[in-house]
Every structure is written in C-alpha cells, then in structure tokens.
C-alpha cells in the first residue's frame, strides 16, 4: 500500500520540549515537504528536501529542524524555540515536473 | 503578503447544480496551478491541475479555467454531489529547484453540497 505515512496522528507537547514528527514514504519520491496548517489559513511551507542529506528552508522555518538521512524518511522536529507550535502538520512527497505533491494524513500537535 | 487568494471562505450548492470555486493570484511567475480537496483530519488530495500555457483542463466532472490576464482561475464541478463537500485549496507553483517545486496555497473554500 503506497503512500505518505505520518505518525503519530495526535501529539502533545509540554512547554520547553522538543518533539519529532515522523514522515515516511514508499513512493520513491525525490522531493519531500513539510507544511503547517492553521485554522482559516492555507498550508505554509516549513522545509523541503530534494535529495538525501540536503534540505532548504521554506517560508516559516524558524523554530523547526529537519533531516533527510534516507530517501524514504523526512522527520520534522518542532523545537522549544517555536513559540506557537499548535497546528496541523502535513508532510508531502513529489517528483520533478508537473507531477502533483502527494500528502500524508497529517499530525495534529497540541501544547499541554 | 497573500499571493494566492480564495476570497470565498464557504460556498453552499444544491446537489446536481454547478459549483464554482474561485482563486486569484498576484505573482505572474506562477507557472502551474493545482486544486486540492481536503476532508477534516486528512491530508489534501490532488484533484486537477493546469499549466500556465493552457486556459482549460477537464477531468470528468471537474474543469479548471485559467485567465492569465486577470490572474484568476476557477474550478467548476458539475454536477455537484454530496461527496464533494470538503475544503478546496488552490495552489500555485513558483518554479522548480532541482526535483522540488514550491507551492503557495490559498486559504481554502469550504464547499457544502446540500440535498
């Protein structure tokens, strides 16, 4: 069953704590992306990666970090420096050209 | 600076009628446009796309129209079905870097198809 798998579906973070959101894909996509969605807003790009061991900042990268050690995996860490981390986080994968990005089902992060 | 705008946060349409969802953009460098459909607590699902060199693309009940001079695109769904009830996002691509393409999303329009 191919696709983008995000885990966990719900995540709770204490103040001052780092948390890592998982994103795995078996679609052989070269590029992977992390987006954040807030109520009433569109998706905003946090980070993206087009190849293993390479990634670039998106529009709202502050307070986040990523790694791309394997083609299949692109975890996102929400650090304590992110002052407003409560949001719905979406991971996507894609290929070059006009192929659309394919999304996982998201992780909802809340602050305790 | 909202480069992709969906000015209607919600739309209600009767089953069987046409749904028209609108999207405006400001960046003339956008070269490819997509529509995604999203149900609550799920990721967006790709629906249909159009290149900036075309003015229309059709796929079954879904048609996307692009008016470059007006920087406007629209998604037509006909006939509308109750299962079409979801949030629809317009997205625009601002170019390709290697294998990655950066998308800018609108804020979404919630479509409700009533019986």
PDB file of C-alpha atoms in Angstrom:
ATOM      1  CA  UNK A   1       0.000   0.000   0.000  1.00  0.00           C
ATOM      2  CA  UNK A   2       1.912   3.013  -1.251  1.00  0.00           C
ATOM      3  CA  UNK A   3       1.788   6.498   0.113  1.00  0.00           C
ATOM      4  CA  UNK A   4       2.978   9.059   2.622  1.00  0.00           C
ATOM      5  CA  UNK A   5       2.694   7.868   6.231  1.00  0.00           C
ATOM      6  CA  UNK A   6       2.736  10.344   9.099  1.00  0.00           C
ATOM      7  CA  UNK A   7       2.855   9.418  12.750  1.00  0.00           C
ATOM      8  CA  UNK A   8       1.553   9.954  15.292  1.00  0.00           C
ATOM      9  CA  UNK A   9      -1.843  11.312  14.315  1.00  0.00           C
ATOM     10  CA  UNK A  10      -2.072  13.326  17.533  1.00  0.00           C
ATOM     11  CA  UNK A  11       0.843  14.625  19.569  1.00  0.00           C
ATOM     12  CA  UNK A  12       1.036  16.631  22.738  1.00  0.00           C
ATOM     13  CA  UNK A  13       3.987  18.719  23.782  1.00  0.00           C
ATOM     14  CA  UNK A  14       4.899  20.245  27.096  1.00  0.00           C
ATOM     15  CA  UNK A  15       6.286  23.753  27.236  1.00  0.00           C
ATOM     16  CA  UNK A  16      10.018  23.808  26.504  1.00  0.00           C
ATOM     17  CA  UNK A  17      10.034  20.340  24.976  1.00  0.00           C
ATOM     18  CA  UNK A  18      11.208  19.296  21.529  1.00  0.00           C
ATOM     19  CA  UNK A  19       9.037  16.842  19.614  1.00  0.00           C
ATOM     20  CA  UNK A  20       9.656  14.977  16.381  1.00  0.00           C
ATOM     21  CA  UNK A  21       7.007  14.203  13.786  1.00  0.00           C
ATOM     22  CA  UNK A  22       7.587  11.230  11.549  1.00  0.00           C
ATOM     23  CA  UNK A  23       7.081  11.121   7.779  1.00  0.00           C
ATOM     24  CA  UNK A  24       7.813   8.033   5.700  1.00  0.00           C
ATOM     25  CA  UNK A  25       7.148   7.418   2.015  1.00  0.00           C
ATOM     26  CA  UNK A  26       7.346   4.417  -0.279  1.00  0.00           C
ATOM     27  CA  UNK A  27       6.547   6.247  -3.495  1.00  0.00           C
ATOM     28  CA  UNK A  28      10.208   6.718  -4.412  1.00  0.00           C
ATOM     29  CA  UNK A  29       9.688  10.497  -4.425  1.00  0.00           C
ATOM     30  CA  UNK A  30      12.869  12.527  -4.621  1.00  0.00           C
ATOM     31  CA  UNK A  31      11.381  15.622  -3.029  1.00  0.00           C
ATOM     32  CA  UNK A  32       9.678  15.822   0.344  1.00  0.00           C
ATOM     33  CA  UNK A  33       7.995  18.739   2.073  1.00  0.00           C
ATOM     34  CA  UNK A  34       6.640  19.828   5.446  1.00  0.00           C
ATOM     35  CA  UNK A  35       3.696  22.203   5.700  1.00  0.00           C
ATOM     36  CA  UNK A  36       1.822  23.734   8.573  1.00  0.00           C
ATOM     37  CA  UNK A  37      -1.903  24.492   8.526  1.00  0.00           C
ATOM     38  CA  UNK A  38      -3.589  26.841  10.985  1.00  0.00           C
ATOM     39  CA  UNK A  39      -7.353  27.423  11.212  1.00  0.00           C
ATOM     40  CA  UNK A  40      -8.618  29.630   8.405  1.00  0.00           C
ATOM     41  CA  UNK A  41      -5.250  29.647   6.696  1.00  0.00           C
ATOM     42  CA  UNK A  42      -3.704  27.854   3.788  1.00  0.00           C
ATOM     43  CA  UNK A  43      -0.779  25.494   4.000  1.00  0.00           C
ATOM     44  CA  UNK A  44       2.534  27.190   4.657  1.00  0.00           C
ATOM     45  CA  UNK A  45       5.849  25.604   3.704  1.00  0.00           C
ATOM     46  CA  UNK A  46       8.247  24.900   6.569  1.00  0.00           C
ATOM     47  CA  UNK A  47      11.085  22.931   4.962  1.00  0.00           C
ATOM     48  CA  UNK A  48      11.660  20.899   1.840  1.00  0.00           C
ATOM     49  CA  UNK A  49      14.248  18.459   0.597  1.00  0.00           C
ATOM     50  CA  UNK A  50      15.036  17.379  -2.919  1.00  0.00           C
ATOM     51  CA  UNK A  51      17.698  14.807  -2.172  1.00  0.00           C
ATOM     52  CA  UNK A  52      19.196  12.854   0.702  1.00  0.00           C
ATOM     53  CA  UNK A  53      21.281  14.967   3.101  1.00  0.00           C
ATOM     54  CA  UNK A  54      20.003  18.186   1.546  1.00  0.00           C
ATOM     55  CA  UNK A  55      17.144  20.439   2.619  1.00  0.00           C
ATOM     56  CA  UNK A  56      16.079  24.068   2.299  1.00  0.00           C
ATOM     57  CA  UNK A  57      14.076  26.442   4.429  1.00  0.00           C
ATOM     58  CA  UNK A  58      10.580  27.290   3.382  1.00  0.00           C
ATOM     59  CA  UNK A  59       8.587  30.348   4.344  1.00  0.00           C
ATOM     60  CA  UNK A  60       8.259  29.651   8.095  1.00  0.00           C
ATOM     61  CA  UNK A  61      11.316  27.594   9.109  1.00  0.00           C
ATOM     62  CA  UNK A  62      12.086  29.353  12.399  1.00  0.00           C
ATOM     63  CA  UNK A  63      11.737  27.027  15.367  1.00  0.00           C
ATOM     64  CA  UNK A  64      11.819  23.879  13.235  1.00  0.00           C
ATOM     65  CA  UNK A  65      14.523  21.481  12.082  1.00  0.00           C
ATOM     66  CA  UNK A  66      14.578  18.546   9.667  1.00  0.00           C
ATOM     67  CA  UNK A  67      16.859  15.771   8.492  1.00  0.00           C
ATOM     68  CA  UNK A  68      16.939  13.617   5.367  1.00  0.00           C
ATOM     69  CA  UNK A  69      19.242  10.696   6.072  1.00  0.00           C
ATOM     70  CA  UNK A  70      17.226   8.326   3.901  1.00  0.00           C
ATOM     71  CA  UNK A  71      15.181   8.947   0.777  1.00  0.00           C
ATOM     72  CA  UNK A  72      12.146   7.404   2.451  1.00  0.00           C
ATOM     73  CA  UNK A  73      12.192   9.479   5.628  1.00  0.00           C
ATOM     74  CA  UNK A  74      11.888  13.203   6.369  1.00  0.00           C
ATOM     75  CA  UNK A  75      11.263  13.805  10.099  1.00  0.00           C
ATOM     76  CA  UNK A  76      10.377  17.255  11.411  1.00  0.00           C
ATOM     77  CA  UNK A  77      11.431  18.421  14.866  1.00  0.00           C
ATOM     78  CA  UNK A  78       9.416  21.178  16.482  1.00  0.00           C
ATOM     79  CA  UNK A  79      11.817  22.803  18.889  1.00  0.00           C
ATOM     80  CA  UNK A  80      11.142  24.797  22.041  1.00  0.00           C
ATOM     81  CA  UNK A  81      12.060  27.881  20.017  1.00  0.00           C
ATOM     82  CA  UNK A  82       8.786  27.575  18.102  1.00  0.00           C
ATOM     83  CA  UNK A  83       6.540  29.781  20.214  1.00  0.00           C
ATOM     84  CA  UNK A  84       3.254  28.841  18.610  1.00  0.00           C
ATOM     85  CA  UNK A  85       3.551  25.174  17.692  1.00  0.00           C
ATOM     86  CA  UNK A  86      -0.120  24.210  17.941  1.00  0.00           C
ATOM     87  CA  UNK A  87      -1.151  23.372  14.380  1.00  0.00           C
ATOM     88  CA  UNK A  88      -1.877  20.622  11.885  1.00  0.00           C
ATOM     89  CA  UNK A  89       1.340  19.432  10.231  1.00  0.00           C
ATOM     90  CA  UNK A  90       1.340  17.890   6.790  1.00  0.00           C
ATOM     91  CA  UNK A  91       4.111  16.038   5.005  1.00  0.00           C
ATOM     92  CA  UNK A  92       4.153  15.646   1.225  1.00  0.00           C
ATOM     93  CA  UNK A  93       6.245  13.983  -1.434  1.00  0.00           C
ATOM     94  CA  UNK A  94       6.675  14.777  -5.086  1.00  0.00           C
ATOM     95  CA  UNK A  95       8.667  14.370  -8.244  1.00  0.00           C
ATOM     96  CA  UNK A  96      10.144  16.819 -10.677  1.00  0.00           C
ATOM     97  CA  UNK A  97       7.949  18.421 -13.258  1.00  0.00           C
ATOM     98  CA  UNK A  98       4.223  18.770 -13.262  1.00  0.00           C
ATOM     99  CA  UNK A  99       3.533  15.830 -11.019  1.00  0.00           C
ATOM    100  CA  UNK A 100       1.432  16.937  -8.032  1.00  0.00           C
ATOM    101  CA  UNK A 101       2.599  16.618  -4.468  1.00  0.00           C
ATOM    102  CA  UNK A 102       1.018  13.779  -2.518  1.00  0.00           C
ATOM    103  CA  UNK A 103       0.171  14.352   1.121  1.00  0.00           C
ATOM    104  CA  UNK A 104       0.050  12.266   4.247  1.00  0.00           C
ATOM    105  CA  UNK A 105      -2.901  12.448   6.638  1.00  0.00           C
ATOM    106  CA  UNK A 106      -1.184  14.873   8.981  1.00  0.00           C
ATOM    107  CA  UNK A 107      -0.225  15.150  12.638  1.00  0.00           C
ATOM    108  CA  UNK A 108      -2.095  17.445  14.978  1.00  0.00           C
ATOM    109  CA  UNK A 109       0.242  18.927  17.563  1.00  0.00           C
ATOM    110  CA  UNK A 110      -1.122  20.482  20.747  1.00  0.00           C
ATOM    111  CA  UNK A 111       0.553  22.112  23.730  1.00  0.00           C
ATOM    112  CA  UNK A 112      -0.226  20.857  27.229  1.00  0.00           C
TER     113      UNK A 112
ATOM    114  CA  UNK B   1       1.506  39.147   1.510  1.00  0.00           C
ATOM    115  CA  UNK B   2      -1.070  36.647   0.295  1.00  0.00           C
ATOM    116  CA  UNK B   3      -0.011  35.711  -3.231  1.00  0.00           C
ATOM    117  CA  UNK B   4      -2.837  33.232  -3.707  1.00  0.00           C
ATOM    118  CA  UNK B   5      -6.280  34.283  -2.543  1.00  0.00           C
ATOM    119  CA  UNK B   6      -9.534  32.445  -2.201  1.00  0.00           C
ATOM    120  CA  UNK B   7     -11.918  35.181  -1.231  1.00  0.00           C
ATOM    121  CA  UNK B   8     -14.923  32.982  -0.512  1.00  0.00           C
ATOM    122  CA  UNK B   9     -14.408  31.043   2.711  1.00  0.00           C
ATOM    123  CA  UNK B  10     -17.523  28.988   2.100  1.00  0.00           C
ATOM    124  CA  UNK B  11     -19.979  28.015  -0.619  1.00  0.00           C
ATOM    125  CA  UNK B  12     -23.244  26.101  -0.478  1.00  0.00           C
ATOM    126  CA  UNK B  13     -24.639  24.435  -3.608  1.00  0.00           C
ATOM    127  CA  UNK B  14     -27.551  22.115  -4.222  1.00  0.00           C
ATOM    128  CA  UNK B  15     -26.877  18.595  -5.382  1.00  0.00           C
ATOM    129  CA  UNK B  16     -26.870  18.374  -9.181  1.00  0.00           C
ATOM    130  CA  UNK B  17     -26.025  22.054  -9.663  1.00  0.00           C
ATOM    131  CA  UNK B  18     -22.703  23.541 -10.666  1.00  0.00           C
ATOM    132  CA  UNK B  19     -20.147  24.543  -8.031  1.00  0.00           C
ATOM    133  CA  UNK B  20     -17.736  27.301  -8.985  1.00  0.00           C
ATOM    134  CA  UNK B  21     -14.735  27.916  -6.748  1.00  0.00           C
ATOM    135  CA  UNK B  22     -12.545  30.908  -7.447  1.00  0.00           C
ATOM    136  CA  UNK B  23      -8.895  31.725  -6.888  1.00  0.00           C
ATOM    137  CA  UNK B  24      -6.883  34.887  -7.604  1.00  0.00           C
ATOM    138  CA  UNK B  25      -3.129  35.269  -7.639  1.00  0.00           C
ATOM    139  CA  UNK B  26      -0.691  38.140  -7.791  1.00  0.00           C
ATOM    140  CA  UNK B  27       2.615  36.562  -8.810  1.00  0.00           C
ATOM    141  CA  UNK B  28       2.980  36.475 -12.597  1.00  0.00           C
ATOM    142  CA  UNK B  29       5.852  33.974 -12.226  1.00  0.00           C
ATOM    143  CA  UNK B  30       3.478  31.185 -11.207  1.00  0.00           C
ATOM    144  CA  UNK B  31       3.631  28.607 -13.988  1.00  0.00           C
ATOM    145  CA  UNK B  32       1.424  25.781 -12.791  1.00  0.00           C
ATOM    146  CA  UNK B  33      -1.773  25.685 -10.761  1.00  0.00           C
ATOM    147  CA  UNK B  34      -3.398  22.887  -8.798  1.00  0.00           C
ATOM    148  CA  UNK B  35      -6.588  22.244  -6.907  1.00  0.00           C
ATOM    149  CA  UNK B  36      -6.641  20.040  -3.843  1.00  0.00           C
ATOM    150  CA  UNK B  37      -9.593  18.690  -1.913  1.00  0.00           C
ATOM    151  CA  UNK B  38      -9.358  18.175   1.838  1.00  0.00           C
ATOM    152  CA  UNK B  39     -11.569  16.385   4.337  1.00  0.00           C
ATOM    153  CA  UNK B  40     -11.230  17.133   8.080  1.00  0.00           C
ATOM    154  CA  UNK B  41      -8.255  15.467   9.811  1.00  0.00           C
ATOM    155  CA  UNK B  42      -6.908  14.196   6.494  1.00  0.00           C
ATOM    156  CA  UNK B  43      -4.263  15.383   4.086  1.00  0.00           C
ATOM    157  CA  UNK B  44      -5.193  17.203   0.881  1.00  0.00           C
ATOM    158  CA  UNK B  45      -5.903  15.066  -2.157  1.00  0.00           C
ATOM    159  CA  UNK B  46      -4.867  16.239  -5.599  1.00  0.00           C
ATOM    160  CA  UNK B  47      -7.851  16.974  -7.834  1.00  0.00           C
ATOM    161  CA  UNK B  48      -6.828  18.666 -11.066  1.00  0.00           C
ATOM    162  CA  UNK B  49      -4.123  20.956 -12.420  1.00  0.00           C
ATOM    163  CA  UNK B  50      -3.425  23.343 -15.262  1.00  0.00           C
ATOM    164  CA  UNK B  51      -0.297  24.699 -16.849  1.00  0.00           C
ATOM    165  CA  UNK B  52       0.004  28.436 -17.417  1.00  0.00           C
ATOM    166  CA  UNK B  53       0.180  27.824 -21.170  1.00  0.00           C
ATOM    167  CA  UNK B  54      -3.366  26.470 -21.194  1.00  0.00           C
ATOM    168  CA  UNK B  55      -6.694  28.079 -20.396  1.00  0.00           C
ATOM    169  CA  UNK B  56      -8.756  24.995 -19.642  1.00  0.00           C
ATOM    170  CA  UNK B  57      -8.306  21.486 -18.330  1.00  0.00           C
ATOM    171  CA  UNK B  58     -11.079  18.973 -17.866  1.00  0.00           C
ATOM    172  CA  UNK B  59     -11.267  15.713 -15.942  1.00  0.00           C
ATOM    173  CA  UNK B  60     -14.677  14.152 -15.620  1.00  0.00           C
ATOM    174  CA  UNK B  61     -16.913  16.400 -13.531  1.00  0.00           C
ATOM    175  CA  UNK B  62     -14.056  18.783 -12.791  1.00  0.00           C
ATOM    176  CA  UNK B  63     -12.877  21.602 -15.048  1.00  0.00           C
ATOM    177  CA  UNK B  64     -10.300  24.234 -14.235  1.00  0.00           C
ATOM    178  CA  UNK B  65     -10.206  27.514 -16.135  1.00  0.00           C
ATOM    179  CA  UNK B  66      -7.251  29.870 -16.161  1.00  0.00           C
ATOM    180  CA  UNK B  67      -7.424  33.546 -17.138  1.00  0.00           C
ATOM    181  CA  UNK B  68      -3.808  34.733 -17.107  1.00  0.00           C
ATOM    182  CA  UNK B  69      -4.571  38.341 -17.945  1.00  0.00           C
ATOM    183  CA  UNK B  70      -6.873  38.558 -14.927  1.00  0.00           C
ATOM    184  CA  UNK B  71      -4.640  36.316 -12.789  1.00  0.00           C
ATOM    185  CA  UNK B  72      -7.689  34.259 -11.975  1.00  0.00           C
ATOM    186  CA  UNK B  73      -8.545  30.603 -12.019  1.00  0.00           C
ATOM    187  CA  UNK B  74     -11.712  28.744 -11.207  1.00  0.00           C
ATOM    188  CA  UNK B  75     -12.746  25.187 -10.533  1.00  0.00           C
ATOM    189  CA  UNK B  76     -16.102  24.025 -11.877  1.00  0.00           C
ATOM    190  CA  UNK B  77     -17.738  20.909 -10.516  1.00  0.00           C
ATOM    191  CA  UNK B  78     -20.760  19.692 -12.417  1.00  0.00           C
ATOM    192  CA  UNK B  79     -22.931  18.061 -11.351  1.00  0.00           C
ATOM    193  CA  UNK B  80     -22.143  18.600  -7.675  1.00  0.00           C
ATOM    194  CA  UNK B  81     -22.542  15.603  -5.395  1.00  0.00           C
ATOM    195  CA  UNK B  82     -22.807  15.362  -1.581  1.00  0.00           C
ATOM    196  CA  UNK B  83     -19.414  13.613  -1.521  1.00  0.00           C
ATOM    197  CA  UNK B  84     -17.864  16.771  -2.957  1.00  0.00           C
ATOM    198  CA  UNK B  85     -18.436  18.523   0.367  1.00  0.00           C
ATOM    199  CA  UNK B  86     -14.924  19.387   1.567  1.00  0.00           C
ATOM    200  CA  UNK B  87     -12.447  22.233   1.722  1.00  0.00           C
ATOM    201  CA  UNK B  88     -10.870  23.078  -1.624  1.00  0.00           C
ATOM    202  CA  UNK B  89      -7.423  24.634  -1.829  1.00  0.00           C
ATOM    203  CA  UNK B  90      -5.981  26.402  -4.796  1.00  0.00           C
ATOM    204  CA  UNK B  91      -2.175  26.171  -5.108  1.00  0.00           C
ATOM    205  CA  UNK B  92       0.338  27.763  -7.428  1.00  0.00           C
ATOM    206  CA  UNK B  93       3.863  26.697  -8.297  1.00  0.00           C
ATOM    207  CA  UNK B  94       6.555  29.345  -8.362  1.00  0.00           C
ATOM    208  CA  UNK B  95       9.193  27.361 -10.126  1.00  0.00           C
ATOM    209  CA  UNK B  96      11.279  24.255  -9.832  1.00  0.00           C
ATOM    210  CA  UNK B  97      14.518  23.826  -7.901  1.00  0.00           C
ATOM    211  CA  UNK B  98      16.099  20.522  -8.781  1.00  0.00           C
ATOM    212  CA  UNK B  99      13.432  17.968  -8.047  1.00  0.00           C
ATOM    213  CA  UNK B 100      11.434  20.224  -5.729  1.00  0.00           C
ATOM    214  CA  UNK B 101       8.627  22.560  -6.666  1.00  0.00           C
ATOM    215  CA  UNK B 102       7.457  25.169  -4.184  1.00  0.00           C
ATOM    216  CA  UNK B 103       3.714  25.585  -3.868  1.00  0.00           C
ATOM    217  CA  UNK B 104       1.843  28.559  -2.463  1.00  0.00           C
ATOM    218  CA  UNK B 105      -1.605  27.732  -1.168  1.00  0.00           C
ATOM    219  CA  UNK B 106      -4.746  29.788  -0.828  1.00  0.00           C
ATOM    220  CA  UNK B 107      -6.741  29.800   2.399  1.00  0.00           C
ATOM    221  CA  UNK B 108      -9.343  27.372   1.112  1.00  0.00           C
ATOM    222  CA  UNK B 109     -13.077  27.391   0.334  1.00  0.00           C
ATOM    223  CA  UNK B 110     -15.417  25.102   2.233  1.00  0.00           C
ATOM    224  CA  UNK B 111     -17.945  23.622  -0.182  1.00  0.00           C
ATOM    225  CA  UNK B 112     -21.146  22.157   1.121  1.00  0.00           C
ATOM    226  CA  UNK B 113     -23.354  20.277  -1.294  1.00  0.00           C
ATOM    227  CA  UNK B 114     -26.891  20.036   0.025  1.00  0.00           C
ATOM    228  CA  UNK B 115     -29.580  17.549  -0.899  1.00  0.00           C
TER     229      UNK B 115
END
